[in-house]
Amino acid sequence: MLSNQAADPAKRTSLHGHWSSRMAFILAVTGSAVGLGNIWKFPYIAGQNGGGAFVLVYLLCVFLVGMPVMMSEVLIGRRGRRNPVATMALLGQEEGSSPNWKWLGGVGVLAGILILSYYSVVAGWTVAYVFKSASGVFAGAQAEQVSAQFGGFVGDWRLVGFSHTLFMGLTTFVVARGVERGLEQAVRFMVPALMVLLFVLLGFSISSGHFGEGLAFMFTPDFSKLTWDSVLAAMGQAFFTLSIGMGAIMAYGAYLPEETSITGASGSVVVADTSIAILAGLVIFPLVFANGLDPADGPGLVFDTLPLAFGQMAGGVFFSTLFFILLSFAAWTSAIGLMEPAVAWLVEHQFRTRAQAAVMVGGLIWLLGFGSVLSFNVLSDFKFYKGTIFDNVDHLTSNVMLPLGGMFIAIFAGWVMCRNSTADELGSSGTLYKIWRILARFVAPVAILFIFLKAIGLLPDLS
Ligand code: PFF
């Protein structure tokens, strides 16, 4: 019998190695959580959904739904100590339910593949912007010139395809190298450095003269702007930004030492991730208003505003290059988390080496990514349901797969797992444990289902 199949969960170990310390786990989960979702996606969907009220719903979702789901994922992962599919099958059986819970792990693996197919494309834009910044094209540029740069770039499928290829190559490389050597080292430096640069940018946006307007846009809720669709988008964003609902955090939890506090580690990650998103919003919206741009500009928002700000700053070429390098790193450490469940699954089930599995999964995602590469140029007029291929993959994953995945994870941890198992993993049966259990059993599943059914129009209005 393999050692990771021990009947006593406390004695189980992971085939893929373990984090060297509690800090290493926090860094890796933060690295997965902090990414394009915070700096690219949060500002643009907050802008598209009217600002303040959206931000409020997002924050409620992060703390009342996201946090308990994250804790559930980590505890499930650590108890099973395998890839998400095998862990769900094992725990399903062990807790007296069914091994068919493995399908939940399976949907997560699929969600990771689909998300990375478009995530890598935007990450490719970021890598390309490192070179654009360094070349000095943004120095002293006006808003129209910066927008024209972005339009010209995404309009050329060869450039976008090339940068997507480069990014997928880099990601596959790190994943192939394995847990400790690959993941930990990449994160240690990036998150603090990114925060420092965001503070530098914040100083600039405060001095733009439109800081108050940006602040009001983000924090004055106007509920008339809120539709059930935007509530769903806020919830989807909470899941996306925390990397939950698809087994990535479960896969990381499998490598977590027994003695680490799951509540403490999850809390640190949620606070760090949320602060970075809010900081990004505080940087971007004042610049949007100062330059007469439209907050509802869409996926190009960050690429239209930040180069403009850097272009007007002393040392802008340097800072702008550094910023896009850091953002590329942030995307890279998130992309690793997106690939991990599929790779861990292939290694355990198909007896592949880690490197072979990484190349196979990376190759598939690379190919699928061309759907999104072409969505901004050759196929930009090919629209159905929510818009382009890119829009639909984003909607399906963030607003459907992740929330529903998170709902079932919470139900599993809250209802299927017995009290002893979860109390054992969370290391306490005190107040914090009780709060977690109420959130995981009732608040999270009910809120997710309600918002989801409302947004697809299956629940009528009471009035
Ligand atoms: N949380 C990442 C971000 O905000 O950019 C995206 C992400 C990474 C989602 C890893 C899911 C995941 F498993």
Short mmCIF file of N, CA and C in Angstrom, two decimals, residues 368-455:
data_model
loop_
_atom_site.label_atom_id
_atom_site.label_comp_id
_atom_site.label_asym_id
_atom_site.label_seq_id
_atom_site.Cartn_x
_atom_site.Cartn_y
_atom_site.Cartn_z
N LEU A 368 -6.60 25.30 -27.05
CA LEU A 368 -7.90 25.88 -26.74
C LEU A 368 -7.81 27.40 -26.68
N GLY A 369 -6.66 27.91 -26.25
CA GLY A 369 -6.47 29.35 -26.08
C GLY A 369 -6.67 30.12 -27.38
N PHE A 370 -6.52 29.45 -28.51
CA PHE A 370 -6.67 30.19 -29.77
C PHE A 370 -8.10 30.68 -29.98
N GLY A 371 -9.07 30.02 -29.32
CA GLY A 371 -10.44 30.55 -29.35
C GLY A 371 -10.46 31.98 -28.81
N SER A 372 -9.70 32.22 -27.75
CA SER A 372 -9.67 33.56 -27.15
C SER A 372 -8.72 34.50 -27.88
N VAL A 373 -7.61 33.94 -28.39
CA VAL A 373 -6.68 34.77 -29.18
C VAL A 373 -7.46 35.43 -30.33
N LEU A 374 -8.29 34.63 -31.00
CA LEU A 374 -8.98 35.12 -32.20
C LEU A 374 -10.21 35.98 -31.87
N SER A 375 -10.65 35.94 -30.61
CA SER A 375 -11.85 36.69 -30.23
C SER A 375 -11.66 38.21 -30.34
N PHE A 376 -10.42 38.66 -30.38
CA PHE A 376 -10.18 40.11 -30.42
C PHE A 376 -9.81 40.59 -31.81
N ASN A 377 -9.78 39.67 -32.77
CA ASN A 377 -9.40 40.09 -34.12
C ASN A 377 -10.22 39.33 -35.15
N VAL A 378 -9.68 38.22 -35.68
CA VAL A 378 -10.33 37.50 -36.78
C VAL A 378 -11.79 37.15 -36.47
N LEU A 379 -12.05 36.70 -35.23
CA LEU A 379 -13.41 36.25 -34.88
C LEU A 379 -14.15 37.26 -33.99
N SER A 380 -13.75 38.54 -34.05
CA SER A 380 -14.36 39.50 -33.12
C SER A 380 -15.85 39.71 -33.41
N ASP A 381 -16.28 39.40 -34.62
CA ASP A 381 -17.72 39.57 -34.92
C ASP A 381 -18.50 38.30 -34.71
N PHE A 382 -17.80 37.22 -34.38
CA PHE A 382 -18.48 35.95 -34.15
C PHE A 382 -18.99 35.94 -32.71
N LYS A 383 -20.27 36.33 -32.54
CA LYS A 383 -20.79 36.49 -31.18
C LYS A 383 -22.01 35.60 -30.96
N PHE A 384 -22.11 35.03 -29.80
CA PHE A 384 -23.31 34.27 -29.41
C PHE A 384 -23.47 34.39 -27.90
N TYR A 385 -24.66 34.16 -27.41
CA TYR A 385 -24.99 34.21 -25.97
C TYR A 385 -24.37 35.42 -25.27
N LYS A 386 -23.20 35.29 -24.62
CA LYS A 386 -22.65 36.43 -23.87
C LYS A 386 -21.66 37.26 -24.68
N GLY A 387 -21.43 36.92 -25.92
CA GLY A 387 -20.49 37.70 -26.74
C GLY A 387 -19.53 36.81 -27.51
N THR A 388 -18.25 37.17 -27.49
CA THR A 388 -17.26 36.39 -28.24
C THR A 388 -16.95 35.07 -27.53
N ILE A 389 -16.09 34.26 -28.14
CA ILE A 389 -15.68 33.00 -27.50
C ILE A 389 -15.07 33.32 -26.13
N PHE A 390 -14.19 34.32 -26.12
CA PHE A 390 -13.55 34.77 -24.87
C PHE A 390 -14.61 35.10 -23.80
N ASP A 391 -15.60 35.90 -24.17
CA ASP A 391 -16.64 36.29 -23.20
C ASP A 391 -17.38 35.07 -22.67
N ASN A 392 -17.67 34.13 -23.56
CA ASN A 392 -18.43 32.95 -23.14
C ASN A 392 -17.64 32.02 -22.24
N VAL A 393 -16.36 31.82 -22.56
CA VAL A 393 -15.54 30.95 -21.70
C VAL A 393 -15.42 31.59 -20.32
N ASP A 394 -15.24 32.92 -20.32
CA ASP A 394 -15.14 33.63 -19.04
C ASP A 394 -16.44 33.48 -18.25
N HIS A 395 -17.57 33.72 -18.91
CA HIS A 395 -18.85 33.64 -18.21
C HIS A 395 -19.09 32.22 -17.68
N LEU A 396 -18.90 31.24 -18.54
CA LEU A 396 -19.15 29.85 -18.14
C LEU A 396 -18.30 29.45 -16.93
N THR A 397 -17.04 29.82 -16.95
CA THR A 397 -16.16 29.40 -15.85
C THR A 397 -16.41 30.24 -14.60
N SER A 398 -16.26 31.57 -14.71
CA SER A 398 -16.35 32.41 -13.49
C SER A 398 -17.75 32.44 -12.90
N ASN A 399 -18.76 32.53 -13.76
CA ASN A 399 -20.09 32.77 -13.21
C ASN A 399 -20.92 31.50 -13.07
N VAL A 400 -20.48 30.39 -13.64
CA VAL A 400 -21.26 29.15 -13.52
C VAL A 400 -20.43 28.06 -12.82
N MET A 401 -19.30 27.70 -13.43
CA MET A 401 -18.57 26.54 -12.90
C MET A 401 -18.00 26.80 -11.50
N LEU A 402 -17.36 27.96 -11.30
CA LEU A 402 -16.74 28.20 -10.00
C LEU A 402 -17.77 28.33 -8.86
N PRO A 403 -18.83 29.18 -9.04
CA PRO A 403 -19.79 29.26 -7.93
C PRO A 403 -20.47 27.92 -7.64
N LEU A 404 -20.87 27.20 -8.69
CA LEU A 404 -21.54 25.92 -8.42
C LEU A 404 -20.56 24.92 -7.82
N GLY A 405 -19.32 24.93 -8.31
CA GLY A 405 -18.29 24.06 -7.72
C GLY A 405 -18.12 24.40 -6.25
N GLY A 406 -18.06 25.69 -5.95
CA GLY A 406 -17.89 26.14 -4.57
C GLY A 406 -19.07 25.73 -3.70
N MET A 407 -20.26 25.78 -4.30
CA MET A 407 -21.46 25.40 -3.53
C MET A 407 -21.36 23.92 -3.12
N PHE A 408 -20.98 23.07 -4.06
CA PHE A 408 -20.89 21.65 -3.72
C PHE A 408 -19.73 21.36 -2.75
N ILE A 409 -18.66 22.13 -2.87
CA ILE A 409 -17.55 21.96 -1.92
C ILE A 409 -18.02 22.29 -0.50
N ALA A 410 -18.77 23.42 -0.39
CA ALA A 410 -19.28 23.81 0.93
C ALA A 410 -20.26 22.75 1.45
N ILE A 411 -21.11 22.25 0.56
CA ILE A 411 -22.07 21.22 0.99
C ILE A 411 -21.33 19.97 1.45
N PHE A 412 -20.29 19.63 0.72
CA PHE A 412 -19.53 18.42 1.09
C PHE A 412 -18.90 18.59 2.48
N ALA A 413 -18.21 19.74 2.65
CA ALA A 413 -17.52 19.94 3.94
C ALA A 413 -18.52 20.15 5.07
N GLY A 414 -19.65 20.80 4.76
CA GLY A 414 -20.60 21.16 5.82
C GLY A 414 -21.58 20.05 6.18
N TRP A 415 -21.98 19.27 5.16
CA TRP A 415 -23.04 18.28 5.39
C TRP A 415 -22.55 16.84 5.27
N VAL A 416 -21.70 16.56 4.28
CA VAL A 416 -21.30 15.17 4.06
C VAL A 416 -20.22 14.75 5.07
N MET A 417 -19.24 15.63 5.29
CA MET A 417 -18.18 15.27 6.24
C MET A 417 -18.73 15.37 7.66
N CYS A 418 -18.35 14.44 8.50
CA CYS A 418 -18.90 14.51 9.85
C CYS A 418 -18.16 15.58 10.65
N ARG A 419 -18.80 16.00 11.70
CA ARG A 419 -18.29 17.08 12.54
C ARG A 419 -16.87 16.78 13.03
N ASN A 420 -16.65 15.52 13.41
CA ASN A 420 -15.33 15.16 13.93
C ASN A 420 -14.23 15.40 12.90
N SER A 421 -14.51 15.01 11.65
CA SER A 421 -13.47 15.15 10.61
C SER A 421 -13.13 16.62 10.40
N THR A 422 -14.17 17.46 10.27
CA THR A 422 -13.87 18.86 9.98
C THR A 422 -13.25 19.55 11.19
N ALA A 423 -13.75 19.23 12.39
CA ALA A 423 -13.18 19.86 13.60
C ALA A 423 -11.73 19.42 13.75
N ASP A 424 -11.46 18.18 13.38
CA ASP A 424 -10.11 17.66 13.44
C ASP A 424 -9.18 18.47 12.52
N GLU A 425 -9.63 18.74 11.31
CA GLU A 425 -8.79 19.48 10.35
C GLU A 425 -8.68 20.95 10.72
N LEU A 426 -9.79 21.55 11.16
CA LEU A 426 -9.75 22.98 11.47
C LEU A 426 -9.14 23.22 12.84
N GLY A 427 -8.90 22.16 13.56
CA GLY A 427 -8.12 22.26 14.79
C GLY A 427 -8.81 22.97 15.92
N SER A 428 -10.12 23.12 15.87
CA SER A 428 -10.78 23.75 17.01
C SER A 428 -12.25 23.40 16.96
N SER A 429 -12.88 23.41 18.13
CA SER A 429 -14.33 23.26 18.07
C SER A 429 -14.94 24.48 18.74
N GLY A 430 -14.16 25.57 18.78
CA GLY A 430 -14.62 26.81 19.42
C GLY A 430 -15.47 27.67 18.50
N THR A 431 -15.52 28.98 18.82
CA THR A 431 -16.41 29.89 18.11
C THR A 431 -16.10 29.98 16.62
N LEU A 432 -14.80 30.07 16.28
CA LEU A 432 -14.45 30.21 14.87
C LEU A 432 -14.94 29.01 14.08
N TYR A 433 -14.81 27.84 14.68
CA TYR A 433 -15.27 26.62 14.01
C TYR A 433 -16.78 26.68 13.80
N LYS A 434 -17.48 27.15 14.83
CA LYS A 434 -18.95 27.22 14.72
C LYS A 434 -19.36 28.19 13.61
N ILE A 435 -18.66 29.34 13.56
CA ILE A 435 -19.00 30.32 12.51
C ILE A 435 -18.76 29.69 11.14
N TRP A 436 -17.59 29.05 10.99
CA TRP A 436 -17.30 28.40 9.71
C TRP A 436 -18.41 27.43 9.34
N ARG A 437 -18.84 26.64 10.32
CA ARG A 437 -19.80 25.58 10.00
C ARG A 437 -21.15 26.17 9.57
N ILE A 438 -21.55 27.25 10.22
CA ILE A 438 -22.83 27.87 9.82
C ILE A 438 -22.71 28.45 8.42
N LEU A 439 -21.57 29.11 8.14
CA LEU A 439 -21.37 29.69 6.81
C LEU A 439 -21.32 28.59 5.75
N ALA A 440 -20.60 27.50 6.04
CA ALA A 440 -20.44 26.44 5.04
C ALA A 440 -21.72 25.65 4.84
N ARG A 441 -22.49 25.45 5.92
CA ARG A 441 -23.69 24.64 5.79
C ARG A 441 -24.85 25.43 5.21
N PHE A 442 -25.00 26.68 5.66
CA PHE A 442 -26.21 27.41 5.27
C PHE A 442 -25.93 28.60 4.37
N VAL A 443 -25.13 29.54 4.89
CA VAL A 443 -25.00 30.83 4.20
C VAL A 443 -24.46 30.66 2.78
N ALA A 444 -23.31 29.97 2.65
CA ALA A 444 -22.70 29.88 1.32
C ALA A 444 -23.59 29.14 0.32
N PRO A 445 -24.05 27.92 0.61
CA PRO A 445 -24.84 27.23 -0.40
C PRO A 445 -26.12 27.97 -0.77
N VAL A 446 -26.81 28.52 0.25
CA VAL A 446 -28.08 29.19 -0.05
C VAL A 446 -27.82 30.46 -0.87
N ALA A 447 -26.80 31.24 -0.48
CA ALA A 447 -26.52 32.47 -1.22
C ALA A 447 -26.15 32.16 -2.66
N ILE A 448 -25.30 31.17 -2.85
CA ILE A 448 -24.86 30.85 -4.21
C ILE A 448 -26.06 30.42 -5.07
N LEU A 449 -26.84 29.50 -4.52
CA LEU A 449 -27.97 28.99 -5.31
C LEU A 449 -28.96 30.10 -5.62
N PHE A 450 -29.23 30.93 -4.62
CA PHE A 450 -30.20 32.01 -4.80
C PHE A 450 -29.74 32.98 -5.90
N ILE A 451 -28.49 33.42 -5.78
CA ILE A 451 -27.98 34.40 -6.76
C ILE A 451 -27.97 33.78 -8.15
N PHE A 452 -27.55 32.54 -8.21
CA PHE A 452 -27.46 31.87 -9.50
C PHE A 452 -28.85 31.75 -10.15
N LEU A 453 -29.83 31.28 -9.37
CA LEU A 453 -31.17 31.10 -9.93
C LEU A 453 -31.80 32.44 -10.31
N LYS A 454 -31.52 33.46 -9.49
CA LYS A 454 -32.03 34.80 -9.81
C LYS A 454 -31.47 35.28 -11.14
N ALA A 455 -30.14 35.11 -11.28
CA ALA A 455 -29.49 35.64 -12.49
C ALA A 455 -29.95 34.93 -13.74
#
